[in-house]
Coordinates of C-alpha atoms and ligand atoms in Angstrom, one line a residue:
M22 CA 152.0 -70.7 198.5
H23 CA 155.3 -68.9 198.6
S24 CA 158.0 -71.2 197.2
F25 CA 161.8 -70.8 197.4
S26 CA 162.5 -73.0 194.4
G27 CA 165.2 -71.5 192.2
R28 CA 166.8 -69.4 195.0
K29 CA 168.5 -69.9 198.3
L30 CA 166.7 -69.5 201.6
R31 CA 167.7 -66.2 203.3
V32 CA 168.3 -66.7 207.0
A33 CA 169.5 -64.1 209.5
I34 CA 170.9 -64.8 213.0
V35 CA 170.7 -61.7 215.3
G36 CA 173.4 -61.9 218.0
G37 CA 176.8 -63.5 217.9
G38 CA 177.1 -64.9 221.4
I39 CA 177.4 -68.6 222.3
G40 CA 173.9 -69.3 221.0
G41 CA 174.1 -67.5 217.7
L42 CA 177.5 -68.9 216.9
T43 CA 176.5 -72.5 217.7
C44 CA 173.4 -72.1 215.5
A45 CA 175.6 -70.9 212.6
A46 CA 177.9 -73.9 213.2
A47 CA 174.9 -76.2 213.1
L48 CA 174.0 -74.8 209.7
K49 CA 177.3 -75.7 208.2
D50 CA 176.0 -78.3 205.7
C51 CA 173.2 -76.1 204.4
D52 CA 174.4 -75.0 201.0
N53 CA 170.7 -74.1 200.2
I54 CA 171.0 -71.2 202.7
E55 CA 172.3 -67.7 202.5
L56 CA 173.2 -66.9 206.0
D57 CA 173.8 -63.5 207.6
L58 CA 174.9 -63.0 211.2
F59 CA 174.4 -59.6 212.8
E60 CA 176.3 -58.6 215.9
A61 CA 175.8 -55.3 217.7
A62 CA 179.4 -55.2 219.0
A63 CA 182.5 -54.3 216.8
K64 CA 183.9 -57.8 217.4
F65 CA 182.9 -61.0 219.2
I66 CA 183.3 -60.7 223.0
A67 CA 183.1 -63.2 225.8
I68 CA 181.1 -62.0 228.8
G69 CA 182.3 -63.6 232.1
A70 CA 185.1 -66.0 232.7
G71 CA 183.8 -69.6 232.8
I72 CA 180.8 -71.6 231.9
V73 CA 179.6 -75.0 233.1
T74 CA 178.9 -77.7 230.5
W75 CA 177.1 -81.0 230.9
P76 CA 177.0 -84.4 229.1
R77 CA 174.2 -83.1 226.8
T78 CA 176.4 -80.2 225.8
W79 CA 179.4 -82.5 225.1
S80 CA 177.2 -84.6 222.8
I81 CA 176.6 -81.4 220.8
F82 CA 180.3 -80.6 220.6
E83 CA 180.8 -84.1 219.3
A84 CA 178.1 -83.8 216.7
L85 CA 179.6 -80.5 215.5
G86 CA 183.1 -82.0 215.4
L87 CA 184.4 -79.7 218.2
N88 CA 184.9 -82.1 221.1
E89 CA 188.5 -83.2 220.4
E90 CA 189.8 -79.7 219.8
M91 CA 187.9 -78.6 222.9
L92 CA 189.5 -81.4 225.0
E93 CA 192.9 -80.5 223.6
R94 CA 192.4 -76.8 224.6
I95 CA 191.1 -77.5 228.1
K96 CA 193.6 -80.3 228.6
R97 CA 191.1 -82.6 230.2
M98 CA 190.5 -86.1 229.0
D99 CA 187.4 -87.1 230.9
P100 CA 184.6 -84.6 230.3
C101 CA 181.4 -85.4 232.1
E102 CA 182.1 -89.1 232.9
E103 CA 178.9 -89.4 234.8
D104 CA 175.5 -88.3 233.9
A105 CA 175.4 -85.3 236.1
T106 CA 179.1 -84.3 236.2
P107 CA 179.8 -80.8 234.8
T108 CA 183.0 -79.6 233.1
N109 CA 184.1 -76.0 233.5
L110 CA 185.1 -74.3 230.3
H111 CA 186.7 -71.0 229.7
R112 CA 184.2 -68.9 227.8
Q113 CA 186.8 -67.3 225.5
Q114 CA 188.0 -70.8 224.4
L115 CA 184.5 -71.9 223.5
L116 CA 183.9 -68.7 221.6
D117 CA 187.2 -69.0 219.7
L118 CA 186.4 -72.6 218.7
L119 CA 183.0 -71.7 217.5
L120 CA 184.4 -68.8 215.4
E121 CA 186.9 -71.2 213.8
H122 CA 184.0 -73.4 212.8
L123 CA 181.7 -70.7 211.3
P124 CA 180.5 -72.0 208.0
F125 CA 182.0 -70.3 204.8
H126 CA 178.5 -69.3 203.7
C127 CA 177.9 -67.2 206.9
Q128 CA 178.5 -63.5 206.4
V129 CA 179.2 -61.7 209.7
H130 CA 178.1 -58.1 210.0
F131 CA 179.6 -56.4 213.1
G132 CA 178.3 -53.0 214.4
H133 CA 174.7 -54.0 213.5
R134 CA 172.5 -53.4 216.5
L135 CA 169.0 -54.4 215.7
V136 CA 166.4 -51.9 216.8
S137 CA 163.3 -53.5 215.4
C138 CA 162.1 -56.3 213.2
R139 CA 158.8 -57.2 211.6
E140 CA 157.2 -59.8 209.5
Y141 CA 155.4 -58.4 206.4
E142 CA 153.2 -59.5 203.6
D143 CA 152.7 -56.9 201.0
R144 CA 153.2 -56.2 197.3
R145 CA 157.0 -56.8 197.8
G146 CA 156.1 -60.3 198.8
C147 CA 156.6 -61.6 202.3
G148 CA 159.4 -62.0 204.7
V149 CA 161.0 -60.3 207.7
E150 CA 162.5 -56.8 207.7
L151 CA 165.3 -55.8 210.0
H152 CA 166.2 -52.2 211.1
F153 CA 169.6 -51.5 212.6
R154 CA 170.8 -48.6 214.7
N155 CA 173.4 -47.7 212.1
G156 CA 170.6 -46.8 209.7
V157 CA 170.7 -50.0 207.6
T158 CA 167.4 -51.7 206.8
L159 CA 167.3 -55.1 205.2
D160 CA 164.3 -57.1 204.1
G161 CA 163.5 -60.3 202.3
Y162 CA 164.5 -62.7 205.1
D163 CA 162.6 -66.0 205.0
L164 CA 163.7 -66.9 208.6
V165 CA 165.1 -64.8 211.4
I166 CA 166.7 -66.4 214.5
G167 CA 166.8 -64.1 217.6
A168 CA 170.0 -65.0 219.6
D169 CA 170.3 -61.4 221.0
G170 CA 170.4 -62.2 224.7
L171 CA 168.6 -60.9 227.7
K172 CA 167.4 -57.6 226.3
S173 CA 166.4 -59.2 223.0
V174 CA 164.8 -56.9 220.4
V175 CA 163.6 -59.9 218.4
R176 CA 161.7 -61.1 221.4
Q177 CA 159.6 -58.0 221.3
T178 CA 158.3 -59.0 217.9
V179 CA 157.5 -62.6 219.1
I180 CA 155.7 -61.3 222.2
A181 CA 153.8 -58.7 220.1
Q182 CA 152.7 -61.4 217.7
S183 CA 151.7 -63.9 220.3
R184 CA 149.7 -61.2 222.0
S185 CA 147.9 -60.4 218.8
W186 CA 147.1 -64.1 218.3
T187 CA 145.4 -64.3 221.7
G188 CA 143.8 -60.8 221.5
L189 CA 145.0 -59.8 225.0
D190 CA 146.0 -56.3 224.2
A191 CA 142.9 -54.6 225.5
S192 CA 142.7 -56.6 228.7
V193 CA 146.3 -55.8 229.8
K194 CA 146.4 -52.2 228.6
D195 CA 145.9 -50.6 232.0
L196 CA 147.3 -53.3 234.2
E197 CA 150.0 -52.2 236.6
F198 CA 152.3 -54.3 238.8
S199 CA 151.1 -55.1 242.3
P200 CA 152.6 -57.7 244.7
N201 CA 149.0 -59.0 245.3
M202 CA 148.1 -59.6 241.7
T203 CA 147.1 -63.0 240.5
K204 CA 149.4 -65.3 238.6
E205 CA 147.2 -64.7 235.5
E206 CA 147.4 -61.0 235.8
H207 CA 151.2 -61.2 236.4
C208 CA 151.5 -63.3 233.3
H209 CA 149.5 -60.8 231.3
L210 CA 151.7 -58.0 232.6
G211 CA 154.8 -59.9 231.6
R212 CA 153.8 -59.5 228.0
R213 CA 154.6 -55.8 228.4
H214 CA 157.4 -56.3 231.0
D215 CA 159.3 -59.3 229.9
I216 CA 162.5 -58.9 232.1
L217 CA 162.1 -59.7 235.7
Y218 CA 164.2 -58.8 238.8
T219 CA 164.3 -62.0 240.8
G220 CA 164.7 -60.1 244.1
Q221 CA 168.3 -61.3 244.4
S222 CA 171.4 -59.3 243.7
A223 CA 175.1 -60.2 243.8
F224 CA 178.7 -58.9 244.2
R225 CA 181.1 -60.8 242.0
G226 CA 184.9 -60.8 242.1
L227 CA 188.0 -62.8 241.4
V228 CA 190.5 -63.3 244.2
P229 CA 194.1 -64.4 243.4
R230 CA 195.0 -67.6 245.3
E231 CA 198.1 -66.0 247.1
K232 CA 196.1 -63.1 248.5
L233 CA 193.6 -65.4 250.2
A234 CA 196.3 -67.9 251.2
A235 CA 198.3 -65.1 252.9
L236 CA 195.4 -64.2 255.1
Y237 CA 193.8 -67.7 255.5
P238 CA 196.2 -70.5 254.5
D239 CA 193.7 -73.3 255.1
H240 CA 190.8 -71.6 253.5
R241 CA 188.6 -74.3 251.9
A242 CA 188.0 -72.1 248.8
L243 CA 191.6 -72.7 247.9
R244 CA 190.8 -76.4 247.4
T245 CA 187.2 -76.9 246.6
S246 CA 183.9 -75.4 245.4
T247 CA 181.7 -74.3 248.3
I248 CA 178.3 -72.7 248.8
Y249 CA 177.7 -71.0 252.1
C250 CA 174.0 -70.7 252.8
G251 CA 172.1 -68.4 255.2
K252 CA 168.7 -66.8 255.5
S253 CA 168.1 -64.7 252.4
K254 CA 171.8 -64.7 251.5
H255 CA 174.3 -67.2 250.0
V256 CA 177.9 -67.1 248.9
V257 CA 179.3 -69.2 246.1
V258 CA 183.1 -69.8 245.8
Y259 CA 185.1 -72.0 243.5
P260 CA 188.6 -72.2 242.2
I261 CA 189.2 -71.5 238.5
S262 CA 192.3 -71.3 236.2
N263 CA 193.9 -74.4 237.7
G264 CA 193.3 -73.1 241.2
E265 CA 195.2 -69.8 240.7
I266 CA 192.1 -67.7 241.1
V267 CA 189.0 -68.1 243.4
N268 CA 185.7 -66.9 241.9
V269 CA 183.5 -65.4 244.6
V270 CA 179.8 -64.5 244.1
A271 CA 178.0 -63.2 247.2
F272 CA 174.2 -63.1 246.8
F273 CA 171.6 -61.4 248.9
S274 CA 167.9 -61.0 248.6
D275 CA 166.2 -57.7 249.1
S276 CA 162.7 -58.9 248.4
Q277 CA 161.0 -60.1 251.6
S278 CA 158.2 -61.9 249.8
G279 CA 160.3 -63.3 247.0
S280 CA 157.8 -61.8 244.6
P281 CA 159.4 -60.7 241.3
V282 CA 159.7 -56.9 240.8
I283 CA 158.9 -55.8 237.3
L284 CA 162.0 -54.3 235.7
E285 CA 161.2 -51.5 233.3
T286 CA 164.0 -51.8 230.9
T287 CA 163.8 -48.1 230.0
G288 CA 162.4 -46.7 233.2
S289 CA 164.3 -44.9 236.0
S290 CA 163.0 -47.3 238.7
S291 CA 164.9 -50.3 237.4
P292 CA 167.3 -52.1 239.8
Q293 CA 170.5 -51.1 238.0
N294 CA 174.1 -52.2 238.6
K295 CA 175.2 -49.8 241.2
Q296 CA 178.4 -49.1 243.1
V297 CA 178.5 -49.3 246.9
P298 CA 181.1 -48.8 249.7
T299 CA 183.1 -51.8 250.7
D300 CA 181.9 -51.8 254.3
A301 CA 178.4 -52.0 253.2
V302 CA 179.1 -55.4 251.6
V303 CA 180.8 -56.9 254.6
N304 CA 178.1 -55.5 256.9
M305 CA 175.5 -57.4 254.9
Y306 CA 176.8 -60.7 256.3
P307 CA 176.8 -60.1 260.1
G308 CA 177.5 -63.1 262.3
W309 CA 178.7 -65.2 259.3
E310 CA 181.8 -67.5 259.8
D311 CA 185.2 -65.8 259.7
E312 CA 186.1 -67.8 256.6
V313 CA 183.3 -66.1 254.7
V314 CA 183.8 -62.6 256.1
D315 CA 187.6 -62.8 255.4
L316 CA 187.0 -64.1 251.9
L317 CA 184.6 -61.2 251.2
K318 CA 187.2 -58.7 252.6
V319 CA 189.9 -60.1 250.3
Q320 CA 187.4 -60.1 247.4
L321 CA 186.5 -56.4 248.1
Q322 CA 190.2 -55.4 248.3
M323 CA 190.5 -56.7 244.7
L324 CA 187.5 -54.6 243.5
E325 CA 188.2 -50.9 243.0
K326 CA 184.5 -50.2 243.0
P327 CA 182.3 -53.0 244.3
T328 CA 179.2 -53.2 242.2
I329 CA 175.9 -54.7 242.9
W330 CA 174.4 -56.8 240.0
P331 CA 170.7 -57.4 240.0
I332 CA 169.9 -61.0 239.1
L333 CA 167.3 -61.0 236.4
D334 CA 165.3 -63.6 234.5
L335 CA 162.3 -63.5 232.2
N336 CA 158.6 -63.8 232.5
P337 CA 158.1 -67.2 230.9
L338 CA 157.3 -66.8 227.2
E339 CA 154.2 -68.4 225.8
T340 CA 156.0 -69.2 222.6
Y341 CA 159.6 -69.2 221.3
A342 CA 158.6 -68.9 217.6
T343 CA 156.2 -67.3 215.1
S344 CA 155.9 -68.5 211.6
R345 CA 159.2 -67.0 210.5
I346 CA 161.0 -66.0 213.6
A347 CA 162.6 -68.2 216.3
L348 CA 164.2 -67.2 219.6
L349 CA 167.0 -69.1 221.3
G350 CA 169.2 -68.9 224.4
D351 CA 168.9 -65.9 226.7
A352 CA 166.5 -64.2 224.3
S353 CA 164.0 -66.9 225.1
H354 CA 164.8 -68.0 228.7
S355 CA 167.5 -65.8 230.3
M356 CA 167.8 -67.4 233.7
S357 CA 169.3 -66.8 237.1
P358 CA 172.8 -68.4 237.5
H359 CA 172.0 -70.9 240.3
L360 CA 172.1 -74.0 238.1
G361 CA 174.9 -73.0 235.8
A362 CA 172.5 -73.8 233.0
G363 CA 172.2 -70.7 230.8
A364 CA 175.0 -71.2 228.3
C365 CA 174.4 -74.9 227.8
T366 CA 170.7 -74.4 227.3
A367 CA 171.5 -71.8 224.7
I368 CA 173.9 -74.3 223.0
E369 CA 171.1 -77.0 223.0
D370 CA 168.5 -74.6 221.6
A371 CA 170.9 -73.5 218.9
Y372 CA 172.0 -77.0 217.9
I373 CA 168.4 -78.4 217.8
L374 CA 167.1 -75.5 215.8
G375 CA 170.0 -75.6 213.4
S376 CA 169.7 -79.4 213.0
L377 CA 166.0 -79.3 212.4
I378 CA 166.6 -76.6 209.7
S379 CA 169.4 -78.5 208.0
R380 CA 167.6 -81.9 208.1
S381 CA 164.4 -80.5 206.5
K382 CA 164.0 -79.5 202.9
L383 CA 162.7 -76.0 203.3
N384 CA 160.9 -75.3 200.0
T385 CA 158.0 -73.2 201.2
I386 CA 157.0 -70.9 204.0
I387 CA 154.8 -73.8 205.3
D388 CA 157.9 -75.9 205.7
I389 CA 159.6 -73.1 207.8
K390 CA 156.4 -72.8 209.9
R391 CA 156.5 -76.5 210.5
V392 CA 160.1 -76.6 211.6
L393 CA 159.6 -73.6 213.9
A394 CA 156.5 -75.2 215.4
V395 CA 158.4 -78.4 216.1
Y396 CA 161.3 -76.4 217.6
N397 CA 158.9 -74.6 219.8
T398 CA 157.3 -77.9 221.0
L399 CA 160.6 -79.3 221.9
R400 CA 162.2 -76.3 223.5
Q401 CA 159.6 -73.9 225.0
P402 CA 158.5 -76.2 227.9
Y403 CA 162.1 -77.2 228.6
G404 CA 163.5 -73.7 228.6
N405 CA 160.7 -72.3 230.8
E406 CA 161.1 -75.1 233.2
I407 CA 164.8 -74.9 233.6
M408 CA 164.5 -71.1 234.1
R409 CA 162.0 -71.8 236.9
W410 CA 164.2 -74.5 238.5
A411 CA 167.1 -72.0 238.5
R412 CA 165.1 -69.4 240.3
E413 CA 163.8 -72.0 242.8
M414 CA 167.4 -73.2 243.5
G415 CA 168.4 -69.7 244.4
E416 CA 165.4 -69.4 246.8
F417 CA 166.3 -72.8 248.3
Y418 CA 169.9 -71.9 249.0
E419 CA 168.6 -68.9 251.0
F420 CA 166.0 -70.8 252.9
D421 CA 163.3 -68.8 251.1
S422 CA 161.9 -71.9 249.5
Q423 CA 158.7 -73.6 250.6
D424 CA 160.7 -76.8 250.6
I425 CA 162.6 -75.6 253.7
Q426 CA 160.8 -74.0 256.6
V427 CA 162.4 -70.9 258.0
D428 CA 161.8 -71.8 261.7
E429 CA 163.8 -75.0 261.2
I430 CA 166.6 -73.0 259.8
V431 CA 166.6 -70.3 262.5
D432 CA 166.8 -73.2 264.9
S433 CA 169.7 -74.8 263.1
L434 CA 171.5 -71.5 262.9
V435 CA 171.2 -71.0 266.6
N436 CA 171.8 -74.6 267.5
E437 CA 173.7 -77.3 265.6
A438 CA 171.6 -78.5 262.7
T439 CA 170.1 -81.9 263.4
E440 CA 170.9 -84.8 261.1
E441 CA 167.3 -84.7 260.0
Q442 CA 167.5 -81.1 259.0
M443 CA 170.8 -81.6 257.1
S444 CA 169.3 -84.6 255.3
K445 CA 166.3 -82.5 254.2
F446 CA 168.7 -79.8 252.9
R447 CA 170.9 -82.3 251.1
K448 CA 167.9 -84.0 249.5
G449 CA 166.5 -80.6 248.3
T450 CA 169.9 -79.7 246.8
E451 CA 170.2 -83.0 245.1
K452 CA 166.7 -82.6 243.7
Y453 CA 167.6 -79.4 241.9
W454 CA 171.1 -80.4 240.8
S455 CA 169.6 -83.6 239.2
W456 CA 168.3 -81.4 236.4
P457 CA 170.8 -82.5 233.8
V458 CA 169.5 -86.1 234.4
R459 CA 165.8 -85.1 234.8
A460 CA 166.1 -83.0 231.6
A461 CA 164.7 -86.1 229.9
G462 CA 166.9 -88.0 227.5
T463 CA 169.6 -87.1 225.1
I464 CA 169.9 -84.5 222.4
G465 CA 169.7 -87.4 219.9
E466 CA 166.4 -88.5 221.3
D467 CA 165.1 -84.9 221.1
L468 CA 166.0 -84.7 217.5
R469 CA 164.4 -88.1 216.7
R470 CA 161.2 -86.8 218.4
G471 CA 161.5 -83.7 216.3
Q472 CA 161.9 -85.7 213.1
E473 CA 158.8 -87.7 213.9
M474 CA 156.8 -84.6 214.5
L475 CA 158.0 -83.2 211.2
N476 CA 157.0 -86.4 209.4
E477 CA 153.6 -86.2 211.1
A478 CA 153.3 -82.5 210.2
K479 CA 154.0 -83.4 206.5
L480 CA 150.9 -85.5 206.8
G481 CA 149.0 -82.5 207.9
A482 CA 148.9 -82.6 211.7
L483 CA 150.5 -79.2 212.3
Ligands
LIG504 C1 178.8 -62.7 234.2 C2 178.0 -63.9 233.7 C3 178.4 -65.2 234.1 C4 177.7 -66.3 233.7 N1 178.2 -67.5 234.0 C5 177.5 -68.6 233.5 C6 178.0 -69.9 233.8 O1 178.9 -70.2 234.6 N2 177.4 -71.0 233.3 C7 176.3 -70.8 232.4 O2 175.8 -71.8 231.8 N3 175.8 -69.6 232.1 C8 176.4 -68.5 232.6 N4 176.0 -67.3 232.3 C9 174.8 -67.1 231.4 C10 175.3 -67.3 230.0 O3 176.3 -66.4 229.8 C11 174.2 -67.0 229.1 O4 173.1 -67.8 229.4 C12 174.6 -67.3 227.6 O5 175.7 -66.5 227.3 C13 173.5 -67.1 226.7 O6 174.0 -67.1 225.3 P1 173.2 -66.2 224.2 O7 174.0 -66.5 223.0 O8 171.8 -66.6 224.2 O9 173.3 -64.7 224.7 P2 174.5 -63.8 224.9 O10 175.7 -64.5 225.3 O11 174.0 -62.6 225.8 O12 174.8 -63.2 223.4 C14 173.9 -62.3 222.8 C15 174.7 -61.6 221.7 O13 173.8 -60.8 221.0 C16 174.4 -59.5 220.8 N5 173.3 -58.5 220.8 C17 172.5 -58.1 221.8 N6 171.6 -57.3 221.4 C18 171.7 -57.2 220.1 C19 171.0 -56.4 219.1 N7 170.0 -55.7 219.4 N8 171.4 -56.5 217.8 C20 172.5 -57.3 217.5 N9 173.2 -58.0 218.4 C21 172.8 -58.0 219.7 C22 175.3 -59.3 222.0 O14 176.3 -58.3 221.8 C23 175.8 -60.7 222.2 O15 177.0 -60.9 221.4 C24 176.6 -66.1 232.8 C25 176.2 -64.8 232.4 C26 176.9 -63.7 232.9 C27 176.5 -62.3 232.5

């Protein structure tokens, strides 16, 4: 049995986004660990303006000693008073705070884009080897944490290993995507095509308050968050930066059936971000209320080159961990944005994994395997489920969900919606937005469950 006695455990985190940095912060008390964090970019960067956080997220900030500083920075004294109340954070503020709390024993390596990794067991011993685009190769890692986002390279190794465990290679070798394929075939195909196009795309843009107010002084987007819903389209608007800016995201679906289209990450047929003429955007919402069309017009004036963004998620992974490698955040469950859950789920993964590692005495490879098995048991079903809810929420908003019948909607678009129809819609929306409550218990309870599993594992159950 490989033992680490007499030397420190070597841990690598790949990816310095919100997930990778939170994981590093959660390892702050681990002086038995030599920690390297590899980031592809030349510095830490915040993608997007805001993120939504929930009570579970704030309990993590508290555990990491970040909550008071965060409250100070966002100048809000009542985060998440109720179970399902979100708090909007500026992404850069969160990133800055995490950076200030990086542990001293964490060495950051910028400009290190991982191109492959593999577990080995040979005459050198055993561990994980990392190859970077800049030509650097490093080996001897006891544990690698893949926090490298949607297009995760670490994920490829985890998928390849889980495939080899179940011996599915031969059966999926010649499988090609078809809309009529069975769920099982689709799942098999996902082992080769892990990123999925949800069938939805979006235009995003920020509108200064005064521009909208000049055209439309009473526009509700100046005061409140609103989601405008229509068949196969919806538009999300909410004020940010103390109401000085209105964030507008206009979604539309181009997949009639709602079936996912397989995105070849390297192929030419991928739905890529593409620029389109302004008129094309407005023409996509014919017959919509003036307040939506005017908002889109102002939004488009602000954008030099309107760009369509495909909304992507992942084919659900069978496992988030091998014996020495764990995935977290978007690397394991990159999800569509309809629940505002991506960043906080990454924070939860990172904190739970970091806490399990720091609470366990990792003396042998068996100990690492146990911790990763417990992490996987806690997080894989949760991550996959929330990713599915996020996709379903998007379909629901656009009346493409089985929960809302299309003919009822067409009827309510032509005539006034009846109270019964509205009540059905409200109930559906509440069902999806209750996820922070449905997401079973608190982070503390999850960790207690994890500790119990680890104790049982020590007795030989895993
Ligand atoms: C425009 C936009 C708006 C969003 N809005 C919200 C929101 O309001 N609420 C919400 O909850 N979520 C939101 N999300 C989703 C959220 O940003 C992600 O779920 C979250 O950032 C995931 O964190 P992560 O650390 O797992 O991945 P990322 O934030 O993607 O970080 C991955 C890191 O890994 C690095 N990296 C990538 N590949 C490699 C490699 N090969 N080698 C080394 N480093 C690598 C990247 O440079 C990056 O720093 C939004 C996403 C986008 C794109």
